[in-house]
PDB file of C-alpha atoms in Angstrom:
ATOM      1  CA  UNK J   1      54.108 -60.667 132.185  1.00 97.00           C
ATOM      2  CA  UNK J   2      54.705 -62.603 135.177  1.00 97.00           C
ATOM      3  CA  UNK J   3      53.718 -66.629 135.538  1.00 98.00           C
ATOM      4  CA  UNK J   4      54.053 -68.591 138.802  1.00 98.00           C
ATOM      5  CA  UNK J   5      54.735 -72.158 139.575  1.00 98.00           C
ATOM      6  CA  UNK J   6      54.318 -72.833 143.666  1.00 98.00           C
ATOM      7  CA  UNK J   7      57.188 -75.225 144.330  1.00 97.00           C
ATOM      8  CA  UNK J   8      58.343 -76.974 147.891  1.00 97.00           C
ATOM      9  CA  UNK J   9      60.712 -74.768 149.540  1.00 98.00           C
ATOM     10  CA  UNK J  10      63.044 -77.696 149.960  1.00 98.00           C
ATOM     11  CA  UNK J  11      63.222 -78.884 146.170  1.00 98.00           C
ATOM     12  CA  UNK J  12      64.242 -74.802 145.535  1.00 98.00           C
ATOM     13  CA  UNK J  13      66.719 -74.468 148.627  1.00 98.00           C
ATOM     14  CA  UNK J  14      68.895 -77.737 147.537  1.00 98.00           C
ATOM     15  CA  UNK J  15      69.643 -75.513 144.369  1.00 98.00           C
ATOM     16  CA  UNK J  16      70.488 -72.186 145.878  1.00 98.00           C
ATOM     17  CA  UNK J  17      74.052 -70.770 146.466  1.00 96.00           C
ATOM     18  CA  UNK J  18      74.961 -70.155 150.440  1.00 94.00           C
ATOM     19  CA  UNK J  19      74.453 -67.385 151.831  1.00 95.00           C
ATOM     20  CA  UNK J  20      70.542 -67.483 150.214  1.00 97.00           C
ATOM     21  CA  UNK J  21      67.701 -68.949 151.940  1.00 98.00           C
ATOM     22  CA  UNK J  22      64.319 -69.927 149.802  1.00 98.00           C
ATOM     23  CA  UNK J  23      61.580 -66.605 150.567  1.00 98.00           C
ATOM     24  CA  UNK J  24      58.272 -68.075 150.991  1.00 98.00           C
ATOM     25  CA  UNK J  25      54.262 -67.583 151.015  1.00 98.00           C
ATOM     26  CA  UNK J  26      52.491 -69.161 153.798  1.00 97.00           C
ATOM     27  CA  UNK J  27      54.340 -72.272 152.860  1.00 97.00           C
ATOM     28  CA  UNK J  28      54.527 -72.241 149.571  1.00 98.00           C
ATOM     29  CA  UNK J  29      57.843 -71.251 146.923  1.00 98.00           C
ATOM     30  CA  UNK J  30      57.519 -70.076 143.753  1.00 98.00           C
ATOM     31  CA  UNK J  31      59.362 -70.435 140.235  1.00 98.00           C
ATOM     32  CA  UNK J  32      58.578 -67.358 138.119  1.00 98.00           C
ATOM     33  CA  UNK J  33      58.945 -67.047 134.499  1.00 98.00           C
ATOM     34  CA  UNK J  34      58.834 -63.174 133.133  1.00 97.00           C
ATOM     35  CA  UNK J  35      59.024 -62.302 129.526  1.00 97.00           C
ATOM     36  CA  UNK J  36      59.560 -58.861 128.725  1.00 93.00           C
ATOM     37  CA  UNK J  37      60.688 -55.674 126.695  1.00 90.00           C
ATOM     38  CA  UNK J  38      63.695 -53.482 127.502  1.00 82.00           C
ATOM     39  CA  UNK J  39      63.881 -50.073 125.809  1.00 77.00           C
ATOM     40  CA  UNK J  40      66.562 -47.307 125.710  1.00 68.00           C
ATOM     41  CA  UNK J  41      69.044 -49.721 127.899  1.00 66.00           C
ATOM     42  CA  UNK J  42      72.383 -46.873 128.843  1.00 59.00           C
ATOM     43  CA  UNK J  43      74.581 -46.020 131.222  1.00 66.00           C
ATOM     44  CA  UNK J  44      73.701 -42.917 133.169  1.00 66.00           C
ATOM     45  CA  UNK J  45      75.313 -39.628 131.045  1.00 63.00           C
ATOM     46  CA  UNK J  46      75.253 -41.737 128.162  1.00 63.00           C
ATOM     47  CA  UNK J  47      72.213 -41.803 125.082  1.00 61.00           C
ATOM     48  CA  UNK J  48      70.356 -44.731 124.194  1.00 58.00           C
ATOM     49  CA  UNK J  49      71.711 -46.953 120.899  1.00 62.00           C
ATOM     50  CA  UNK J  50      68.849 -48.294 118.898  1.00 65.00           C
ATOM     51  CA  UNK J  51      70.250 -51.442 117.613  1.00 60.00           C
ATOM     52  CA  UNK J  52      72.048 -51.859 120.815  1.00 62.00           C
ATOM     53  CA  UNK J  53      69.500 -50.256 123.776  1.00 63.00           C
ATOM     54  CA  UNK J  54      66.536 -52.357 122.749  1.00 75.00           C
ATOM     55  CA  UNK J  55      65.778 -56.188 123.173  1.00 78.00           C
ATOM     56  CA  UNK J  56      63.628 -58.677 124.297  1.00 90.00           C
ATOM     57  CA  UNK J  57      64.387 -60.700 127.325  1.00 94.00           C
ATOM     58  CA  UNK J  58      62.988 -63.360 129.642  1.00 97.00           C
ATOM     59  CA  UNK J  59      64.380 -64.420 132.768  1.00 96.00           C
ATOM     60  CA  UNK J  60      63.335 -67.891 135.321  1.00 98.00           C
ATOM     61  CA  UNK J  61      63.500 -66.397 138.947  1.00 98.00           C
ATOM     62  CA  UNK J  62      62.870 -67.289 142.360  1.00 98.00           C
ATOM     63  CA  UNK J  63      62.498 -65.420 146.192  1.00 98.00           C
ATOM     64  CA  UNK J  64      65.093 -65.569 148.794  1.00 98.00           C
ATOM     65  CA  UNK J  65      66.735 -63.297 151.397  1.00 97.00           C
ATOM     66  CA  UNK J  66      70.265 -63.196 152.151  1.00 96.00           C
ATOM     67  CA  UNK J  67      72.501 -64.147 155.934  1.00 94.00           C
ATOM     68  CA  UNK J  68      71.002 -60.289 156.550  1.00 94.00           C
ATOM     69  CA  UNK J  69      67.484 -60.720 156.033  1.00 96.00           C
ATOM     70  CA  UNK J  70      67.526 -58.888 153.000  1.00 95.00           C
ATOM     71  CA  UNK J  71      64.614 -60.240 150.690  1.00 96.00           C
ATOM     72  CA  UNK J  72      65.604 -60.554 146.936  1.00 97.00           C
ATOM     73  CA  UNK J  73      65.640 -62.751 143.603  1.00 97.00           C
ATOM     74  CA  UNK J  74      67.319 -65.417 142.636  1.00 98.00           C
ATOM     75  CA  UNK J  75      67.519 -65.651 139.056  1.00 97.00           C
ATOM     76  CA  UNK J  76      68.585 -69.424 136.990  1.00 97.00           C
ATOM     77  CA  UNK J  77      68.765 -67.945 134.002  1.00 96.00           C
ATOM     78  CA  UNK J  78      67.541 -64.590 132.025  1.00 94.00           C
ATOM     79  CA  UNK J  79      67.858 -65.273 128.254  1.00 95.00           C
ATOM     80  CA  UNK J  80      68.179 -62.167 125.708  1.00 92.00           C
ATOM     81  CA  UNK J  81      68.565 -61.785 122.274  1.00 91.00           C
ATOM     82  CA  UNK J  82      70.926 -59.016 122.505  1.00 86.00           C
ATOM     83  CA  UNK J  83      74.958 -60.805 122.577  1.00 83.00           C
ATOM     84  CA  UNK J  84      76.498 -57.819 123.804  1.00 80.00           C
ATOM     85  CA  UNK J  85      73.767 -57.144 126.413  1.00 77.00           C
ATOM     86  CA  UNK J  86      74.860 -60.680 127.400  1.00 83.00           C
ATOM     87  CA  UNK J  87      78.469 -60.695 127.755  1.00 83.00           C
ATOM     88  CA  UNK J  88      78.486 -57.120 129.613  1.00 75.00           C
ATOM     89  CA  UNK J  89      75.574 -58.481 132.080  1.00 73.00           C
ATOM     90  CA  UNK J  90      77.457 -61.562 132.852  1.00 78.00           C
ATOM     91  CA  UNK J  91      81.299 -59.191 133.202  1.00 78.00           C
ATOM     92  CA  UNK J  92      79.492 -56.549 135.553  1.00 76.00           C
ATOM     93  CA  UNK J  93      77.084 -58.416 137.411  1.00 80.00           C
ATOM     94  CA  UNK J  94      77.626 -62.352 137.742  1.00 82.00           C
ATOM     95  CA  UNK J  95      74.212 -62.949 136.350  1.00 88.00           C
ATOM     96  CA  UNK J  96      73.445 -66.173 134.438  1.00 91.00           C
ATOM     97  CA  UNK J  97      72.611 -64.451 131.092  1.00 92.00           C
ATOM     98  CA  UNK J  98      71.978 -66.545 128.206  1.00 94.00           C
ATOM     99  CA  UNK J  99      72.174 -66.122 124.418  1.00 95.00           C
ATOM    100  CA  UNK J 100      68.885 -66.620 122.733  1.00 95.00           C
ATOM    101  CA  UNK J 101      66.306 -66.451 119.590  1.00 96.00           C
ATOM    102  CA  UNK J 102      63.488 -64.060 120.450  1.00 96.00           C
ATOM    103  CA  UNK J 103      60.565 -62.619 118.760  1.00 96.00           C
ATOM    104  CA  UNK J 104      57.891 -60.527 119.187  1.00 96.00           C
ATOM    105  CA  UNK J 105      54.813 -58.940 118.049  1.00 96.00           C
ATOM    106  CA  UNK J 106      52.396 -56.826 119.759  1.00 95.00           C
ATOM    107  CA  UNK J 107      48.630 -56.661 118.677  1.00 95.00           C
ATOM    108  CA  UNK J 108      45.497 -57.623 120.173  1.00 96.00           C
ATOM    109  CA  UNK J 109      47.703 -59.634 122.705  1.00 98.00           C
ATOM    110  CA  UNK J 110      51.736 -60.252 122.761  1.00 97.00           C
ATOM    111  CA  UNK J 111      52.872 -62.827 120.616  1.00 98.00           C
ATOM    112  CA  UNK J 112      56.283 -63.396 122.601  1.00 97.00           C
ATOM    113  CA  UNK J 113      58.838 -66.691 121.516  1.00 98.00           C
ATOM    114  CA  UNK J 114      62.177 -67.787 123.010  1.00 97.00           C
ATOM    115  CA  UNK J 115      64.539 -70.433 122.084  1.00 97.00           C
ATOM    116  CA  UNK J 116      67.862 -70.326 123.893  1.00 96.00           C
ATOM    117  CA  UNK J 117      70.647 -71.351 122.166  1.00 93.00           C
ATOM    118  CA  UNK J 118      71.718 -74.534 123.352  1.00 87.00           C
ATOM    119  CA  UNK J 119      68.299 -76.060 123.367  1.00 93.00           C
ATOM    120  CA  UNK J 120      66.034 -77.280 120.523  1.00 94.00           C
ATOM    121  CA  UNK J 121      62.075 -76.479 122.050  1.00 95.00           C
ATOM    122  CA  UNK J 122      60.676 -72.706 121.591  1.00 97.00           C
ATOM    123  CA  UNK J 123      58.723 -71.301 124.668  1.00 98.00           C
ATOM    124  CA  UNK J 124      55.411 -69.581 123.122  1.00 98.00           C
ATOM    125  CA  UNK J 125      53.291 -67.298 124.945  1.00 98.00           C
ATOM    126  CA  UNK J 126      50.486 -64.900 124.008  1.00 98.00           C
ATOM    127  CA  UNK J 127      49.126 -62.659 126.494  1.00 98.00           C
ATOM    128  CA  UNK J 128      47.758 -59.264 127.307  1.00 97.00           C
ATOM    129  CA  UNK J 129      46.708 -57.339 130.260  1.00 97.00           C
ATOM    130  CA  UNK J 130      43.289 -56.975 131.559  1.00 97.00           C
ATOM    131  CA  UNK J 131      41.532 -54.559 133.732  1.00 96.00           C
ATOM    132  CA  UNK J 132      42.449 -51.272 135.507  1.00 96.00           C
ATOM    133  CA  UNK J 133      45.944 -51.339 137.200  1.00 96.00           C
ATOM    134  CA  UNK J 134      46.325 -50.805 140.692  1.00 96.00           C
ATOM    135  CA  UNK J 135      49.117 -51.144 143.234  1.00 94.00           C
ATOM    136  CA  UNK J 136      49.898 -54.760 145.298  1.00 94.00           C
ATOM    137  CA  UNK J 137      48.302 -54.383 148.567  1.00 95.00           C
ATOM    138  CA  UNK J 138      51.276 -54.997 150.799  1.00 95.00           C
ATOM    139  CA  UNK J 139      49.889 -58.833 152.442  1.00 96.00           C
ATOM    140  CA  UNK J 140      49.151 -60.259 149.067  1.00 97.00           C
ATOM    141  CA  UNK J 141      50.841 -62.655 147.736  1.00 97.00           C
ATOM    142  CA  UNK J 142      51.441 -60.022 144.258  1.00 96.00           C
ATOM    143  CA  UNK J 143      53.512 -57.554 146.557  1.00 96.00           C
ATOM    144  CA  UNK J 144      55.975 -61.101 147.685  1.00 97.00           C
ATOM    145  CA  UNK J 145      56.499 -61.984 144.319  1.00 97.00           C
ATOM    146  CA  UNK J 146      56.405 -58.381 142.545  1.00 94.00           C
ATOM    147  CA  UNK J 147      58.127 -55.594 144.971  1.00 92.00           C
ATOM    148  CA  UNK J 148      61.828 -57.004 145.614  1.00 93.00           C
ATOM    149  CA  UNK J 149      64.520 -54.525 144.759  1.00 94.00           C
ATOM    150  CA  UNK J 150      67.906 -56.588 145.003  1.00 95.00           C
ATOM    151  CA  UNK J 151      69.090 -59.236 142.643  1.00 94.00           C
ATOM    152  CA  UNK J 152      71.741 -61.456 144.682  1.00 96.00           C
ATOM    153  CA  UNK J 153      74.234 -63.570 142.126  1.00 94.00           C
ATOM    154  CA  UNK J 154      77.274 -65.191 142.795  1.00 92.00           C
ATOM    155  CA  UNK J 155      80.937 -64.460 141.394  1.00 87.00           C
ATOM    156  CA  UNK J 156      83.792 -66.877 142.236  1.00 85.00           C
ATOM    157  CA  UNK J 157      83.365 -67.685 146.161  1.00 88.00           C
ATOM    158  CA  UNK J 158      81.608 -64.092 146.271  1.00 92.00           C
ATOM    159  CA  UNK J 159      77.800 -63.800 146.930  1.00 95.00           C
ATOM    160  CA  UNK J 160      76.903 -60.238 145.298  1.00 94.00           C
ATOM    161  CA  UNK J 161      73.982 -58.294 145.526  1.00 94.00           C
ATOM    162  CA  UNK J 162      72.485 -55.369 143.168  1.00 92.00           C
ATOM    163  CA  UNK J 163      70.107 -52.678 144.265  1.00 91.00           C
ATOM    164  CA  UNK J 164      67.502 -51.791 142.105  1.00 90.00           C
ATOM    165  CA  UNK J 165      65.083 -48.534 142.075  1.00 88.00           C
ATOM    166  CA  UNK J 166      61.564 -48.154 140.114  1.00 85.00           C
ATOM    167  CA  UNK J 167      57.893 -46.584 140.966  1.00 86.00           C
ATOM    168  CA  UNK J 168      55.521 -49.683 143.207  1.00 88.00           C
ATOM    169  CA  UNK J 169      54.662 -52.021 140.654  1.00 88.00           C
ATOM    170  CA  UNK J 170      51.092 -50.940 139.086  1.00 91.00           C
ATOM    171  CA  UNK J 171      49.802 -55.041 137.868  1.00 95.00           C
ATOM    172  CA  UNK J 172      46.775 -56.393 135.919  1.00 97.00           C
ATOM    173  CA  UNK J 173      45.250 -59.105 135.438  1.00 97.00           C
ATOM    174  CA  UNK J 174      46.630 -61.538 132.789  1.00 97.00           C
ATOM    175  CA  UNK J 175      44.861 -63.349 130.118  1.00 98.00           C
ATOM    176  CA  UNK J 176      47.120 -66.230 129.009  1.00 98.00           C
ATOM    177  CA  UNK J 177      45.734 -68.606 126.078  1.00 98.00           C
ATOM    178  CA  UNK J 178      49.586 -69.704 125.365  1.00 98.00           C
ATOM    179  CA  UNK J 179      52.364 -69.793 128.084  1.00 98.00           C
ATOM    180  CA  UNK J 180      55.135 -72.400 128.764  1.00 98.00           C
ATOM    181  CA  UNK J 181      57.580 -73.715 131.844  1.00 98.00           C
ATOM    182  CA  UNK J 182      60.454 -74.762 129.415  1.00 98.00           C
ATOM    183  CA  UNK J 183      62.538 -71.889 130.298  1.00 98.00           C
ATOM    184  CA  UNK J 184      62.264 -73.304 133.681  1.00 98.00           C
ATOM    185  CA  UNK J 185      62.761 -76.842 132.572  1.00 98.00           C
ATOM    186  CA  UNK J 186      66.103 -76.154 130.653  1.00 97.00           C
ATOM    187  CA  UNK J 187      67.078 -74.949 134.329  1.00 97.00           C
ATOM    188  CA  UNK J 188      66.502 -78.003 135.751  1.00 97.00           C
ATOM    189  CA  UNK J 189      62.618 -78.110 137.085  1.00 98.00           C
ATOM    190  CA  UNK J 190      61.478 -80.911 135.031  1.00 97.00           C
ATOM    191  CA  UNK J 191      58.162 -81.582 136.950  1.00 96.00           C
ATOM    192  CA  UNK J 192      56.805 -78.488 135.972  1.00 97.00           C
ATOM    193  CA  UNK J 193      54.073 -77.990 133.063  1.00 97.00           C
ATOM    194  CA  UNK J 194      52.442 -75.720 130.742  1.00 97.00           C
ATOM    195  CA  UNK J 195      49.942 -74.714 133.114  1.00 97.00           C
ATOM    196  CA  UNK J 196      50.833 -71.756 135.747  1.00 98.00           C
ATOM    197  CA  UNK J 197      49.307 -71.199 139.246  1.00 97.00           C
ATOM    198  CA  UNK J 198      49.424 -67.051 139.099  1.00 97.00           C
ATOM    199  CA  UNK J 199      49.886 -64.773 136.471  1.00 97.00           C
ATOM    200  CA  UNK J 200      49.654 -61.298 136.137  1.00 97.00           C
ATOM    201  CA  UNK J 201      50.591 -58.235 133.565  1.00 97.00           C
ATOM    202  CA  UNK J 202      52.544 -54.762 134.381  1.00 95.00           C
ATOM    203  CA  UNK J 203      52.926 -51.875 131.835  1.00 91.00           C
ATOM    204  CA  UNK J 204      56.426 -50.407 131.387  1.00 84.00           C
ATOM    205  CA  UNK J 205      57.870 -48.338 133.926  1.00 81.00           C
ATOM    206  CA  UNK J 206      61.424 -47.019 134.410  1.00 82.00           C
ATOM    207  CA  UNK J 207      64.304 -48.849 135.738  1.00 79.00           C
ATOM    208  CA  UNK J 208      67.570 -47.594 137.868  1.00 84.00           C
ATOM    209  CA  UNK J 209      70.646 -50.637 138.248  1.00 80.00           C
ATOM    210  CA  UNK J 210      73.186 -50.026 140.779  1.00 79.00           C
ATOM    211  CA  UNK J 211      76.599 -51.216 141.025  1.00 77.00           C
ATOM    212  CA  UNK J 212      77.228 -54.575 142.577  1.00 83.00           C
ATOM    213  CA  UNK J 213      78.291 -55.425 146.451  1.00 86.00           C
ATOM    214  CA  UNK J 214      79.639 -58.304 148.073  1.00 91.00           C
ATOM    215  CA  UNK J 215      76.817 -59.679 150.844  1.00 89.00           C
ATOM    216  CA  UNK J 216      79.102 -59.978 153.685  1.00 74.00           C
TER     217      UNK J 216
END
């Protein structure tokens, strides 16, 4: 699931690394908050490990584009109840990974809970998708926040950025009778509530990472 808070550009650009400039829609920012499932996480040539391949995680993201023009996210924080997922994300990639208490079940709707480690509030939501799927058409405001294919993060005094490869985002419609912003409140956005502007729903698809480059 995806939920959207629209944000002023400037209050999200004062908290970006250089080299990253705040991505926009017809004015308007956005914080995103996206829990989800991973299944059969591996290196290519490698099988899956069920006690180490699957896991829940949720991450708090934003849009940019980098000094090239290259659009991309931003992430403050993706939280995931798998430790070793954790420390080898945050090695390879720079990426602000978090440890974290997750649950799950999956029913009627998605019964999804996160508590990060250092903090005392669970985030709650309950959810399910709605309606036929269909592709983003490419001027809507689902194809800006959905169809980005780098992650930029930042290691030492080195802005990096990580290609990613999947089939065009098929979305749904969302129902959401429980959702939070505390994952993006324990990264700093206060002022934001319970209450989202956009949400939608994507079934599972599969994912290629690449290796990491230095934005130069």
């Amino acid at each position: 699931m995806f939920v959207h808070w629209v944000v002023a550009p400037e209050r999200i650009q004062a908290t970006l690394p250089h080299g990253l400039t705040v991505d926009t829609y017809d004015g308007d920012a956005f914080i995103g908050v996206s829990p989800f499932f991973m299944r059969d996480v591996r290196p290519v040539g490698l099988p899956a490990v069920p006690w180490l391949s699957e896991f829940q995680e949720l991450n708090v993201r934003t849009y940019v584009f980098d000094r090239n023009g290259v659009p991309g996210i931003w992430f403050y924080s993706l939280n995931c109840n798998q430790p070793l997922a954790v420390v080898g994300a945050r090695a390879l990639t720079g990426l602000h990974y978090f440890n974290a208490e997750m649950k799950s079940s999956v029913g009627e709707f998605i019964d999804y809970s996160c508590r990060r480690d250092e903090t005392v509030e669970t985030a709650e939501y309950r959810y399910r998708g709605v309606g036929p799927a269909r592709e983003a058409d490419p001027h809507s405001l689902e194809f800006f926040l959905l169809d980005r294919y780098y992650l930029f993060s930042v290691r030492g005094e080195s802005l990096l950025r990580e290609q990613v490869s999947h089939e065009r985002y098929k979305l749904r419609d969302a129902e959401v009778p429980v959702c939070s912003g505390s994952p993006a409140r324990w990264d700093g956005f206060a002022e934001l509530n319970d209450r989202p502007q956009h949400q939608c729903f994507v079934d599972g698809f599969d994912v290629k990472v690449y290796g990491t480059q230095t934005v130069e």
